[in-house]
Coordinates of C-alpha atoms and ligand atoms in Angstrom, one line a residue:
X1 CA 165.2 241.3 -103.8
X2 CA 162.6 239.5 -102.0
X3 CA 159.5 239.3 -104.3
X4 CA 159.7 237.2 -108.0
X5 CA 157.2 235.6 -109.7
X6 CA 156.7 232.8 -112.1
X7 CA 154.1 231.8 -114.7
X8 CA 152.0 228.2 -114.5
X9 CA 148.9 227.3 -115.9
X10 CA 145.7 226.3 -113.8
X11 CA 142.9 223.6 -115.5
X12 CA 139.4 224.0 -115.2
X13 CA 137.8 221.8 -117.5
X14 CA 139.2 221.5 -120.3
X15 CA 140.1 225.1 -120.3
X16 CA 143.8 226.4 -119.3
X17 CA 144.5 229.8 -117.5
X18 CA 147.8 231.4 -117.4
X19 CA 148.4 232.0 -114.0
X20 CA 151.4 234.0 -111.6
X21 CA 152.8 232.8 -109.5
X22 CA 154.1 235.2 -106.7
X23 CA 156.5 234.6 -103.6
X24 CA 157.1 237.3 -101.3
X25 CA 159.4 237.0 -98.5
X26 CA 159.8 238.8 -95.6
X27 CA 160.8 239.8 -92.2
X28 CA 159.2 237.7 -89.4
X29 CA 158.0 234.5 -88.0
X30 CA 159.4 231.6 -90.8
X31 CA 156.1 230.3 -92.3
X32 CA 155.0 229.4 -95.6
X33 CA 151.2 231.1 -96.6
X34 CA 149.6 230.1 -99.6
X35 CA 146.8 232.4 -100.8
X36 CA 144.3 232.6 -104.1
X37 CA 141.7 229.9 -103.6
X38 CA 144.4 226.6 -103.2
X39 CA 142.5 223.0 -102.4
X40 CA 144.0 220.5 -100.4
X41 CA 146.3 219.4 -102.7
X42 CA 148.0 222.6 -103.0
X43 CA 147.9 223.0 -99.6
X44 CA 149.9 219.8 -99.3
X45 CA 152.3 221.6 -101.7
X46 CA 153.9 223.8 -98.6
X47 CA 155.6 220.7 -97.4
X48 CA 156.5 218.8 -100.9
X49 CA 158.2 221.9 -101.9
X50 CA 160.0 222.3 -98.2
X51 CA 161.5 218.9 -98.5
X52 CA 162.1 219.5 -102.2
X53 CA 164.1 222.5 -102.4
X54 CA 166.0 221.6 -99.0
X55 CA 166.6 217.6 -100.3
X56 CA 168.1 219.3 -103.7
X57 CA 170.9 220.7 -102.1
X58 CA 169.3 224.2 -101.4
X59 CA 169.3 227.0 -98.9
X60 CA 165.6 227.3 -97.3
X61 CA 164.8 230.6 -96.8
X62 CA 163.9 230.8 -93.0
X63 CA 161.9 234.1 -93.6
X64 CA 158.0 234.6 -93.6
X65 CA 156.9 233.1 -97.0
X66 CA 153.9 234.9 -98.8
X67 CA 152.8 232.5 -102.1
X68 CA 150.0 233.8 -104.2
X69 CA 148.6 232.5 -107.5
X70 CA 146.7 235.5 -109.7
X71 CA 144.1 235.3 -110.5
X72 CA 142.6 234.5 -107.5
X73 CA 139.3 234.1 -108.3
X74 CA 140.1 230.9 -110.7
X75 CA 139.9 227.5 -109.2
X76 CA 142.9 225.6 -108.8
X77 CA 143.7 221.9 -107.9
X78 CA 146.5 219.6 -107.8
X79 CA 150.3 219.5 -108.0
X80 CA 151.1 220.8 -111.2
X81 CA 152.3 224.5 -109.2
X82 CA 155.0 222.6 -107.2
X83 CA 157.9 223.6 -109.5
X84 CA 156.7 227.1 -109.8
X85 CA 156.3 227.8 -106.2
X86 CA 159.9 226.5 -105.8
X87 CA 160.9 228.4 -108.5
X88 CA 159.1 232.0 -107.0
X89 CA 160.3 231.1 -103.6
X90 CA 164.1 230.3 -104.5
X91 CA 164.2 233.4 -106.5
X92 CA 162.5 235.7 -104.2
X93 CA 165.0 234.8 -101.3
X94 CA 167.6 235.8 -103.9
X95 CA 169.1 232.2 -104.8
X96 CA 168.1 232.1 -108.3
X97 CA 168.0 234.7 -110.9
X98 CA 165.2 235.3 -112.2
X99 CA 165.9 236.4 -116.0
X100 CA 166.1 232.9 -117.3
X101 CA 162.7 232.5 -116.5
X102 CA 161.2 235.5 -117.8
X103 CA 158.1 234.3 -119.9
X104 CA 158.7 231.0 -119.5
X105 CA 155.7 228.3 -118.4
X106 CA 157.2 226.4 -115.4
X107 CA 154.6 222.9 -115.2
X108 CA 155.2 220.1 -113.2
X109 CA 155.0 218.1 -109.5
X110 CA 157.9 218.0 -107.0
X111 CA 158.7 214.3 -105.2
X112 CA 160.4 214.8 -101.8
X113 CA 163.2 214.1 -102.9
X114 CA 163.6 216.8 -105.4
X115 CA 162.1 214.9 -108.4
X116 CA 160.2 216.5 -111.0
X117 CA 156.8 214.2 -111.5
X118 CA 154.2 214.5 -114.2
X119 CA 151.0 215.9 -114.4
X120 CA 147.8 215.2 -115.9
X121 CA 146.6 217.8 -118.7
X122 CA 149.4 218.9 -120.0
X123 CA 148.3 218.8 -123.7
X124 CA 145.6 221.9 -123.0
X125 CA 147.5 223.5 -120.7
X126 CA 150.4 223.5 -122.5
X127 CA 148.1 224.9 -125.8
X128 CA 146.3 227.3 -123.4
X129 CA 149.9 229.3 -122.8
X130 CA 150.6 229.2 -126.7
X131 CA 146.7 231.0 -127.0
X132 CA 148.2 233.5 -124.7
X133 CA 151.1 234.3 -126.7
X134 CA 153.6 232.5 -124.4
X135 CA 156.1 230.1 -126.6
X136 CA 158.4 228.6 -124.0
X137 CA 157.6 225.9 -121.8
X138 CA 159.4 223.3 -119.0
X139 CA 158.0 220.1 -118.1
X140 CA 158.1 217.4 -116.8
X141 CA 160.6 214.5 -118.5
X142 CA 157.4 212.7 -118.7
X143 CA 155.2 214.9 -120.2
X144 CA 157.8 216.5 -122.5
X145 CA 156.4 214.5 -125.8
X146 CA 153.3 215.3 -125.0
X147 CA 153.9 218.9 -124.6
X148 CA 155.8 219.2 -128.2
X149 CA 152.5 218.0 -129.9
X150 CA 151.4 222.0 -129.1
X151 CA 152.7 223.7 -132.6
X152 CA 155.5 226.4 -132.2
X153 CA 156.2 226.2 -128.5
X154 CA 160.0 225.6 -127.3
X155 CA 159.6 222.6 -125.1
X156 CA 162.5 221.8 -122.3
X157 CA 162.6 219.0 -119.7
X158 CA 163.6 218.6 -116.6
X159 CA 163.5 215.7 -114.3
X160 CA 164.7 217.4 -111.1
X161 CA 164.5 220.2 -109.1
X162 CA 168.4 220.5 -109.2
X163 CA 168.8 220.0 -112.7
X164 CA 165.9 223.2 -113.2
X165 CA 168.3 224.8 -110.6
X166 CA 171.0 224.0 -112.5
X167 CA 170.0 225.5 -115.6
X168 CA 168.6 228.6 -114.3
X169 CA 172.2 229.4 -112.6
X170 CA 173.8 228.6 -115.9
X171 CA 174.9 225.3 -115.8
X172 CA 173.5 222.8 -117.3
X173 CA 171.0 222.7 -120.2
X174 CA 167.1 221.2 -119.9
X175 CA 166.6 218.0 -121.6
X176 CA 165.5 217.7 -124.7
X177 CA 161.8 215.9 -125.6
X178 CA 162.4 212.5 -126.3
X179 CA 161.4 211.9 -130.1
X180 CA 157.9 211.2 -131.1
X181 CA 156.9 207.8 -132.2
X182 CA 156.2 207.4 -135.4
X183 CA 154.8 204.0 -136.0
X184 CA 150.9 204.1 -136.9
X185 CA 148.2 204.3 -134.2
X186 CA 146.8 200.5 -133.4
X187 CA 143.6 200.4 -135.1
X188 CA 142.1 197.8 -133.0
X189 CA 139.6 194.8 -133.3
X190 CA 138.7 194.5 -137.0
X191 CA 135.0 193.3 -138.4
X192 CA 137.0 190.3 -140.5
X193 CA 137.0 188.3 -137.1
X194 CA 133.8 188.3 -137.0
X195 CA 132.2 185.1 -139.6
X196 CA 128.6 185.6 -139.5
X197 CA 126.5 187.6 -137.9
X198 CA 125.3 189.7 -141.1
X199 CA 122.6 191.4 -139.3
X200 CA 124.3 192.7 -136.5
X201 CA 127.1 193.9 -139.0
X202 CA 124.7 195.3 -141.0
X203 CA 123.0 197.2 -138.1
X204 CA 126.6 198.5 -137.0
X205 CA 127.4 199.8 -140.7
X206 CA 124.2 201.6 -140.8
X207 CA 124.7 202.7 -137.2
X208 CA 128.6 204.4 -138.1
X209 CA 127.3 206.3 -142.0
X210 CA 123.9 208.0 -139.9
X211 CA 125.9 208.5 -136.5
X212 CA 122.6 206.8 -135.4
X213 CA 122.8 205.4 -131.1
X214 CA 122.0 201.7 -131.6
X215 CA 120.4 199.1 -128.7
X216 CA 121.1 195.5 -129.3
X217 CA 118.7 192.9 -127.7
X218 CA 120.0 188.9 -127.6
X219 CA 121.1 186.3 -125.4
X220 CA 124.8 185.8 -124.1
X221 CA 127.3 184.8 -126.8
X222 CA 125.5 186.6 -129.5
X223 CA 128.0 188.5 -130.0
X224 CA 126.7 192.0 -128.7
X225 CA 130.4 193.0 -127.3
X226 CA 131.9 192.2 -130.4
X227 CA 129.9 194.3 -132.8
X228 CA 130.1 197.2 -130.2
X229 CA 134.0 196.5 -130.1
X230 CA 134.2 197.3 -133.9
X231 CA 132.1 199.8 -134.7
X232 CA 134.7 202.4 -134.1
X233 CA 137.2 200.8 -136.9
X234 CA 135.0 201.6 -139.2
X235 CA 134.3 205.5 -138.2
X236 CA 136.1 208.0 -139.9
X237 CA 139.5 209.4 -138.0
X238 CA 138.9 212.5 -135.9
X239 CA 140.1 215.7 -137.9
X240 CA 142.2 218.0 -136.2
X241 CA 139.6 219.5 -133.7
X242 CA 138.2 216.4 -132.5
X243 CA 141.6 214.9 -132.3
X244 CA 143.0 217.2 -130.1
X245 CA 139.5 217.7 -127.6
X246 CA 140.0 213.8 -127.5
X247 CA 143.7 213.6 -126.8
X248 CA 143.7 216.6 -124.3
X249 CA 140.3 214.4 -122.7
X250 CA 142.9 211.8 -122.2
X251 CA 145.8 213.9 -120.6
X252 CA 143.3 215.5 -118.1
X253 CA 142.2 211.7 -117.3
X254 CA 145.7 210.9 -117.2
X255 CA 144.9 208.0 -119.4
X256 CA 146.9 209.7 -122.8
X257 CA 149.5 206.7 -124.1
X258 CA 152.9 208.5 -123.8
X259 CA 153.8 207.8 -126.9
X260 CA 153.3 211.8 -127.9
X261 CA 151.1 212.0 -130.5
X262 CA 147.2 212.7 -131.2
X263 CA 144.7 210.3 -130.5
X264 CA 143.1 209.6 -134.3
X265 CA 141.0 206.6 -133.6
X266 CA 137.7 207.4 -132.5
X267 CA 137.8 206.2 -128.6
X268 CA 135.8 203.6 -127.3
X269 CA 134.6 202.9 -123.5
X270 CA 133.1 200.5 -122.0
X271 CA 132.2 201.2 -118.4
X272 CA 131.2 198.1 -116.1
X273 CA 127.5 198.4 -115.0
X274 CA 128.4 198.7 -111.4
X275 CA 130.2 202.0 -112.3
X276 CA 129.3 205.1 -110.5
X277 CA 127.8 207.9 -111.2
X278 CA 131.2 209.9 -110.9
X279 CA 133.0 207.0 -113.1
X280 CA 130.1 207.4 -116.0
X281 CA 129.4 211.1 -116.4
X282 CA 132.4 212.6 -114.4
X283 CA 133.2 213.8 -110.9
X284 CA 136.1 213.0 -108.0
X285 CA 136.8 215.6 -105.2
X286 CA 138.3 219.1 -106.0
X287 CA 137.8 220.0 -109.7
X288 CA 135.7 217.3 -111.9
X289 CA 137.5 214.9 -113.5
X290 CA 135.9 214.0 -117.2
X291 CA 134.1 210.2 -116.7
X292 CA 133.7 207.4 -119.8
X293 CA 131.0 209.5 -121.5
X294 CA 133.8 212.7 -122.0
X295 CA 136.3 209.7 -122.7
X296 CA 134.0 208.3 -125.1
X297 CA 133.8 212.2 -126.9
X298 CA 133.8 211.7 -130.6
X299 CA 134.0 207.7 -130.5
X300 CA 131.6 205.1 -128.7
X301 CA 130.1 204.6 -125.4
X302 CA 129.2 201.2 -124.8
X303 CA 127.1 200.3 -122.0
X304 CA 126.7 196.5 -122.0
X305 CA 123.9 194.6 -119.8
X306 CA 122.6 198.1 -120.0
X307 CA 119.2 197.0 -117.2
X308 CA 121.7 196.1 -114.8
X309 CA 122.9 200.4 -114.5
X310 CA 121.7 201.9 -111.5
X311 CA 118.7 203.7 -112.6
X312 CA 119.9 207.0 -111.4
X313 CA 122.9 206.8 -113.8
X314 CA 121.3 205.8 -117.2
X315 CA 119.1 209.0 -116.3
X316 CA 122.3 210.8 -116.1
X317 CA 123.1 210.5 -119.5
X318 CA 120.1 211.6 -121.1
X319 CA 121.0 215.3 -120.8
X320 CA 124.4 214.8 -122.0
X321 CA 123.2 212.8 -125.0
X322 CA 121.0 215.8 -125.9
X323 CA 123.6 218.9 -125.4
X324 CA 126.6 217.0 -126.4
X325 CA 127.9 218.6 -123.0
X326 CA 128.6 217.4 -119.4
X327 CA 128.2 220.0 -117.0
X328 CA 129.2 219.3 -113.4
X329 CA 128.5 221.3 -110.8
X330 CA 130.9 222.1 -107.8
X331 CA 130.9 224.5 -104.8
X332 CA 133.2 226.1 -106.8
X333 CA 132.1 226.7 -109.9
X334 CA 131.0 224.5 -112.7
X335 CA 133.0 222.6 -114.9
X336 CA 132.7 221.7 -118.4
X337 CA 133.7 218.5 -120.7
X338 CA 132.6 217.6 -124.3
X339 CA 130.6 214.6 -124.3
X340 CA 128.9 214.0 -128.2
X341 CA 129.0 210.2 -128.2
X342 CA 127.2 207.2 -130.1
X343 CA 125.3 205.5 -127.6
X344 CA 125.6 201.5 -128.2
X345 CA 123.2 199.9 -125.8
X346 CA 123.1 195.7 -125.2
X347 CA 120.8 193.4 -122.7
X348 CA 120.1 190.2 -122.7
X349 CA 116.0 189.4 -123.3
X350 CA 115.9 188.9 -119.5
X351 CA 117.7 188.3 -115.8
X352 CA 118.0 184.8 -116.4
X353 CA 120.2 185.5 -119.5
X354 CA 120.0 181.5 -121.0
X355 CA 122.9 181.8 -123.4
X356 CA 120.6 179.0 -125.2
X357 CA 117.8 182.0 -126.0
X358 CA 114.0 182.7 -125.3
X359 CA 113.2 178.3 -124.8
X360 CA 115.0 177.6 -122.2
X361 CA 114.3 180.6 -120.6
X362 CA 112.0 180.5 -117.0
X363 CA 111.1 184.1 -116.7
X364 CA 107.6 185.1 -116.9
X365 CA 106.3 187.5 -119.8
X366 CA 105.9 190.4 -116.6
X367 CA 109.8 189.5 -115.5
X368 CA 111.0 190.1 -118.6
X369 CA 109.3 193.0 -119.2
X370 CA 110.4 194.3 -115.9
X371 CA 113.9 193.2 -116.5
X372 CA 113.8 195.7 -120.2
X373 CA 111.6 198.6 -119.1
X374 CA 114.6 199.5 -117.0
X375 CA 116.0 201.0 -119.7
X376 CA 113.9 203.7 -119.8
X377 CA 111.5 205.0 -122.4
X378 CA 113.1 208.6 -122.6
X379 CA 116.8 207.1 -123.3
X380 CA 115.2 204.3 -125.7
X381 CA 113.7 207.5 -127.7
X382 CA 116.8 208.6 -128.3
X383 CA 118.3 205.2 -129.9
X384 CA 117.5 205.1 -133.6
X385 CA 118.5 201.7 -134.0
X386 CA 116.8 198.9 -132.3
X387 CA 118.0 195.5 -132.9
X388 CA 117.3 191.6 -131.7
X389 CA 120.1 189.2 -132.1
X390 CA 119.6 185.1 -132.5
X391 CA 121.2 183.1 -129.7
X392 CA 124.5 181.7 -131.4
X393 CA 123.8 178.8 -132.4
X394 CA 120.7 179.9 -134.6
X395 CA 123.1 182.6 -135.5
X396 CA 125.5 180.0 -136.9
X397 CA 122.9 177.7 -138.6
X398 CA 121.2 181.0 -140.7
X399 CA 124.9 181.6 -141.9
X400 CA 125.4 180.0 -145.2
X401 CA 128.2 182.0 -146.2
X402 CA 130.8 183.2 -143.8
X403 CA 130.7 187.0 -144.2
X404 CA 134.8 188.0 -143.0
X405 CA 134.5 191.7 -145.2
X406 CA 137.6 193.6 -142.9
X407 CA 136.6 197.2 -141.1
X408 CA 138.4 198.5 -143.8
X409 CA 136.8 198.2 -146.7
X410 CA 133.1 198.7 -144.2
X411 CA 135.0 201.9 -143.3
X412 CA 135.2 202.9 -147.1
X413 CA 131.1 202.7 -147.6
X414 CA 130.7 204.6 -143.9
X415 CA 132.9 207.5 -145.7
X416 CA 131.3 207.9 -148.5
X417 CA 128.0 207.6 -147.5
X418 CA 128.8 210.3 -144.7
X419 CA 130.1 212.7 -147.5
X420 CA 126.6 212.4 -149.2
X421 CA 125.0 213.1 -145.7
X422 CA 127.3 216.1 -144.9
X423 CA 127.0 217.5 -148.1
X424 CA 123.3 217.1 -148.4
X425 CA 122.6 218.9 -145.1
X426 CA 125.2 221.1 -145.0
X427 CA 123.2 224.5 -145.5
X428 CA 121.8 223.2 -142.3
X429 CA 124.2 222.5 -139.9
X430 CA 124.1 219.1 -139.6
X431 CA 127.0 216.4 -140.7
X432 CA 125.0 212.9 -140.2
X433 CA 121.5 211.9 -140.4
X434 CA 121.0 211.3 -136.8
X435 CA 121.4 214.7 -136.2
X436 CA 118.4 215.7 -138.5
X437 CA 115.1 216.1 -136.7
X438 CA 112.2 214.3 -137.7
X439 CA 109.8 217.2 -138.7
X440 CA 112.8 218.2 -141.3
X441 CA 112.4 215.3 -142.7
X442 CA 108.8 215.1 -143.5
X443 CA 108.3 218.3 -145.0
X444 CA 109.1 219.3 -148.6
X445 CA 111.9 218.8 -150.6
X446 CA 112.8 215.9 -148.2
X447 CA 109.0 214.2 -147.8
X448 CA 109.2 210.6 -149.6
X449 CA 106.7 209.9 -151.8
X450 CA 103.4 208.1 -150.6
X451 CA 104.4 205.0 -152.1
X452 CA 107.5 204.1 -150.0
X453 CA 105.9 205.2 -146.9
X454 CA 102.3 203.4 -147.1
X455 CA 103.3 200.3 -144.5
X456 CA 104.9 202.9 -142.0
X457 CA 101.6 205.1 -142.3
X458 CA 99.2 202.0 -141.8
X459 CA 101.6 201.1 -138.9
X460 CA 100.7 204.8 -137.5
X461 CA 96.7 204.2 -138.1
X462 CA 97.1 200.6 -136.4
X463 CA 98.9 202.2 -133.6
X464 CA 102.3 199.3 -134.0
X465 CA 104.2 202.7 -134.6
X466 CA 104.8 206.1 -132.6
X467 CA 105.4 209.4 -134.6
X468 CA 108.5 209.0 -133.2
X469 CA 109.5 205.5 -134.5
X470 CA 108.1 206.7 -137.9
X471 CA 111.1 209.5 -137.8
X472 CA 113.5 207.5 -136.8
X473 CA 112.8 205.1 -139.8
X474 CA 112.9 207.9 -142.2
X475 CA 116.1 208.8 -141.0
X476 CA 117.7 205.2 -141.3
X477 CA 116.3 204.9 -144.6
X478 CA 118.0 207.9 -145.5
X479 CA 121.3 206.5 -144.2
X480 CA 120.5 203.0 -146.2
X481 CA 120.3 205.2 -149.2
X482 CA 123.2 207.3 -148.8
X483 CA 125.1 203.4 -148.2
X484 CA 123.7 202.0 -151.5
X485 CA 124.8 205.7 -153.5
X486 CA 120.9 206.7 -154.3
X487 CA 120.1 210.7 -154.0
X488 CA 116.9 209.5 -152.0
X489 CA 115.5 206.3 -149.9
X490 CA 113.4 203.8 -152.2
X491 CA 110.3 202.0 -150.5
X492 CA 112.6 199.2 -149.7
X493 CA 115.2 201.7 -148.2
X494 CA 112.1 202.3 -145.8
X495 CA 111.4 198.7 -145.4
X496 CA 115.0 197.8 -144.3
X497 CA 115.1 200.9 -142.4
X498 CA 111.8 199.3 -140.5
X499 CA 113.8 196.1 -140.0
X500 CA 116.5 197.8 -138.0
X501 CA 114.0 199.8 -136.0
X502 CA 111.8 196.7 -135.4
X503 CA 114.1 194.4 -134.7
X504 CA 115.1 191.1 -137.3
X505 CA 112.0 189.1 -138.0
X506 CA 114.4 186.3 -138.7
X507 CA 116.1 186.4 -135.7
X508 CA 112.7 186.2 -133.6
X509 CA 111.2 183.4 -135.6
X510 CA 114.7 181.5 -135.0
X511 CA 114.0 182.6 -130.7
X512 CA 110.3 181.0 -131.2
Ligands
LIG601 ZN1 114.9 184.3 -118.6

């Protein structure tokens, strides 16, 4: 016999392909030719599966060596067809028989030495051979936990090339998956170390019930990075869709803890503003590689001294915040990641950044409007929630008593309040209040009564508010009601909703 072939699974995106892998050997000059669309990487798989397969002890077939993958049409990248081609080629020179192998996944990278190495994605592609009816599987040692998370596939290890060999000649067995860990998922920094600070606590409360983007404005040491920090303790856990888009996220970024189980917190990320476009939005060479806004998918993206982002990049995320999608494009083909995140914007007043606030600050009225209009208007519509914070140490002296509530019992109200937004708008589509266009929301039933909206409508005649900032205060005051338990906002819903879009008017008599 001189042809066998093998089954793998190719990644594009976060979507997995079943794909063969065929060796053909035959008569004529010895060579190895690898065919159906392979990038570098795989190209550099010729010689790691040379020194492989000869380094574990077995014959190299000094025949002309034909490797295909099917389909050839789908993109493939990276190292994770190393043990297959070995696998085909072995078999196809007639040292291996091939039975053992019939229907069986065969994932994983190949050291020179005959190692088995892991590979990044294994959670979807893993899932993507149980969608195609396929419900054996051998990984890498590794990976193996993280491959038994997929329901109702057989999962077998290996951690060498000769062990594989091994196994498929009859001798030895695979390994078996290390155990999963059980112990609870770390839920990270809690709200109760924070004393203080009740209106920036408030505004991240508000911000987690209505799924609302938030902006925070205040000196250094106001604690901005704090807040953001905690706002995802007191989100609801990801149910099982979310959990596993997050978790296979993580395995393609090859950031997944390998502790085998589902990511349940929401995620939080906080890329440095001298991050690149590639780093923020996704990118790399070959196939794209999912950046801190697909990381942040179903948790928080924090982008902190937000004016100091290259401009290009804060425009990058507009269209992502809209579609909930990141689409990048390749020579190639495009590919795909999830990206519906809650934006948490925070910049100091200006460039000089006095942790002691707006006196001891030198900037001129024009720098610091400068410094903050780099943030751009379009982005800035987006963010519901618009805040100022008071330099510390007025922060400290306007705290009388030390607020310490935990995320926990925050988390409790979010919940609840969510339920009542879910369950209001659920002939609709929509699960939170952010999601819920402004027009919606003035129309009948849902119009408040003249009463409670008289300031925000004098604020439209003055011109101090766009018909924009009057939607996004209807839909906070929403969010305040469903908070305090009431079926519909209250005129001082709408005020406090007016706070939060306006910024605290304590805080900026405490700057002045
Ligand atoms: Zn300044």
């Amino acid at each position: 016999m001189s042809y066998a072939r093998v089954l793998c699974v190719g990644l594009v995106g976060m979507s997995g392909h079943v794909v063969e892998v065929e060796a053909d050997l035959s008569v004529g000059l010895p060579a190895v030719v690898l065919t159906g669309l392979p990038d570098a990487a795989l190209n550099e798989a010729r010689d790691r599966v040379r020194a492989a397969v000869v380094n574990s002890g077995q014959h190299w077939p000094n025949r002309r060596i034909t490797v295909n993958l099917l389909p050839a049409t789908l993109p493939k990248q990276g190292s994770t067809f190393d043990v297959a081609i070995a696998c085909a080629l072995l078999a196809g020179a007639g040292e291996l028989p091939l039975q053992p192998l019939e229907g069986v996944v065969v994932l994983g990278e190949l050291g020179l030495d005959g190692t088995v190495r892991p590979v990044r994605g294994i959670l979807p592609m893993v899932a993507a051979a149980a969608a195609a009816g396929l419900q054996r599987v051998i990984v890498p040692l590794e990976n193996a936990r993280e491959a038994t998370m997929v329901p109702g596939m057989a999962v077998g290890a290996v951690d060498s090339l000769r062990r594989l060999v091994s196994f498929i000649c009859g001798g030895h067995d695979l390994l078996p998956p290390p155990p999963p860990i059980v112990a609870p998922e770390p839920r990270g920094p809690d709200l109760a170390d924070i004393a203080g600070q009740e209106f920036g606590r408030y505004a991240i409360e508000v911000a987690a019930a209505g799924g609302h983007h938030l902006s925070m404005l205040g000196p250094p040491g106001a604690g901005k990075t704090m807040l953001a920090e905690r706002l995802p303790s007191i989100l609801p856990e990801l149910d099982d869709t979310s959990a596993l888009e997050v978790t296979a996220l993580q395995s393609i970024a090859g950031v997944l803890p390998a502790d085998g189980r589902l990511v349940r917190r929401p995620p939080f990320q906080a890329p440095h503003h001298s991050a690149s476009l590639a780093a923020l939005v996704g990118g790399g060479t070959g196939l794209a590689r999912p950046g801190a806004i697909s990381l942040a998918h179903r948790g928080v993206l924090f982008l902190d001294e937000a004016p100091e982002f290259a401009n290009g990049t804060l425009q990058a995320l507009r269209q992502p915040l809209e579609s909930g999608r990141v689409v990048l494009a390749r020579a190639r083909g495009n590919t795909e990641y999830p990206a519906r995140v809650q934006l948490v914007l925070a910049a100091n007043p200006c460039p000089c950044a006095n942790p002691g606030g707006e006196q001891f600050c030198q900037c001129t009225a024009l720098v610091r409007r400068r410094y903050l209009s780099r943030i751009s208007g379009p982005l800035l519509d987006r963010i519901d929630i618009q805040i100022t914070l008071p330099p510390i140490r007025a922060a400290q002296l306007m705290t009388t008593a030390a607020t310490t509530e935990p995320s926990a019992a925050v988390a409790r109200r979010v919940a609840q309040a969510r339920a009542a937004a879910a369950a209001r708008w659920a002939a609709d589509g929509w699960l939170v209040n952010a999601e819920v266009p402004g027009p919606h929301l003035r129309r009948q039933p849902w119009r408040l009564p003249p009463k409670a909206t008289a300031a925000l409508r004098a604020g439209l005649d003055r011109g101090s508010l766009s018909a924009r900032g009057f939607d996004r205060i209807l839909r906070l005051a929403w969010t305040i009601a469903d908070l305090d338990g009431r079926q519909r906002p209250s005129g001082s819903d709408v005020d406090e909703a007016a706070q939060l879009r306006l910024g605290d008017a304590h805080a900026r008599q405490a700057e002045h």
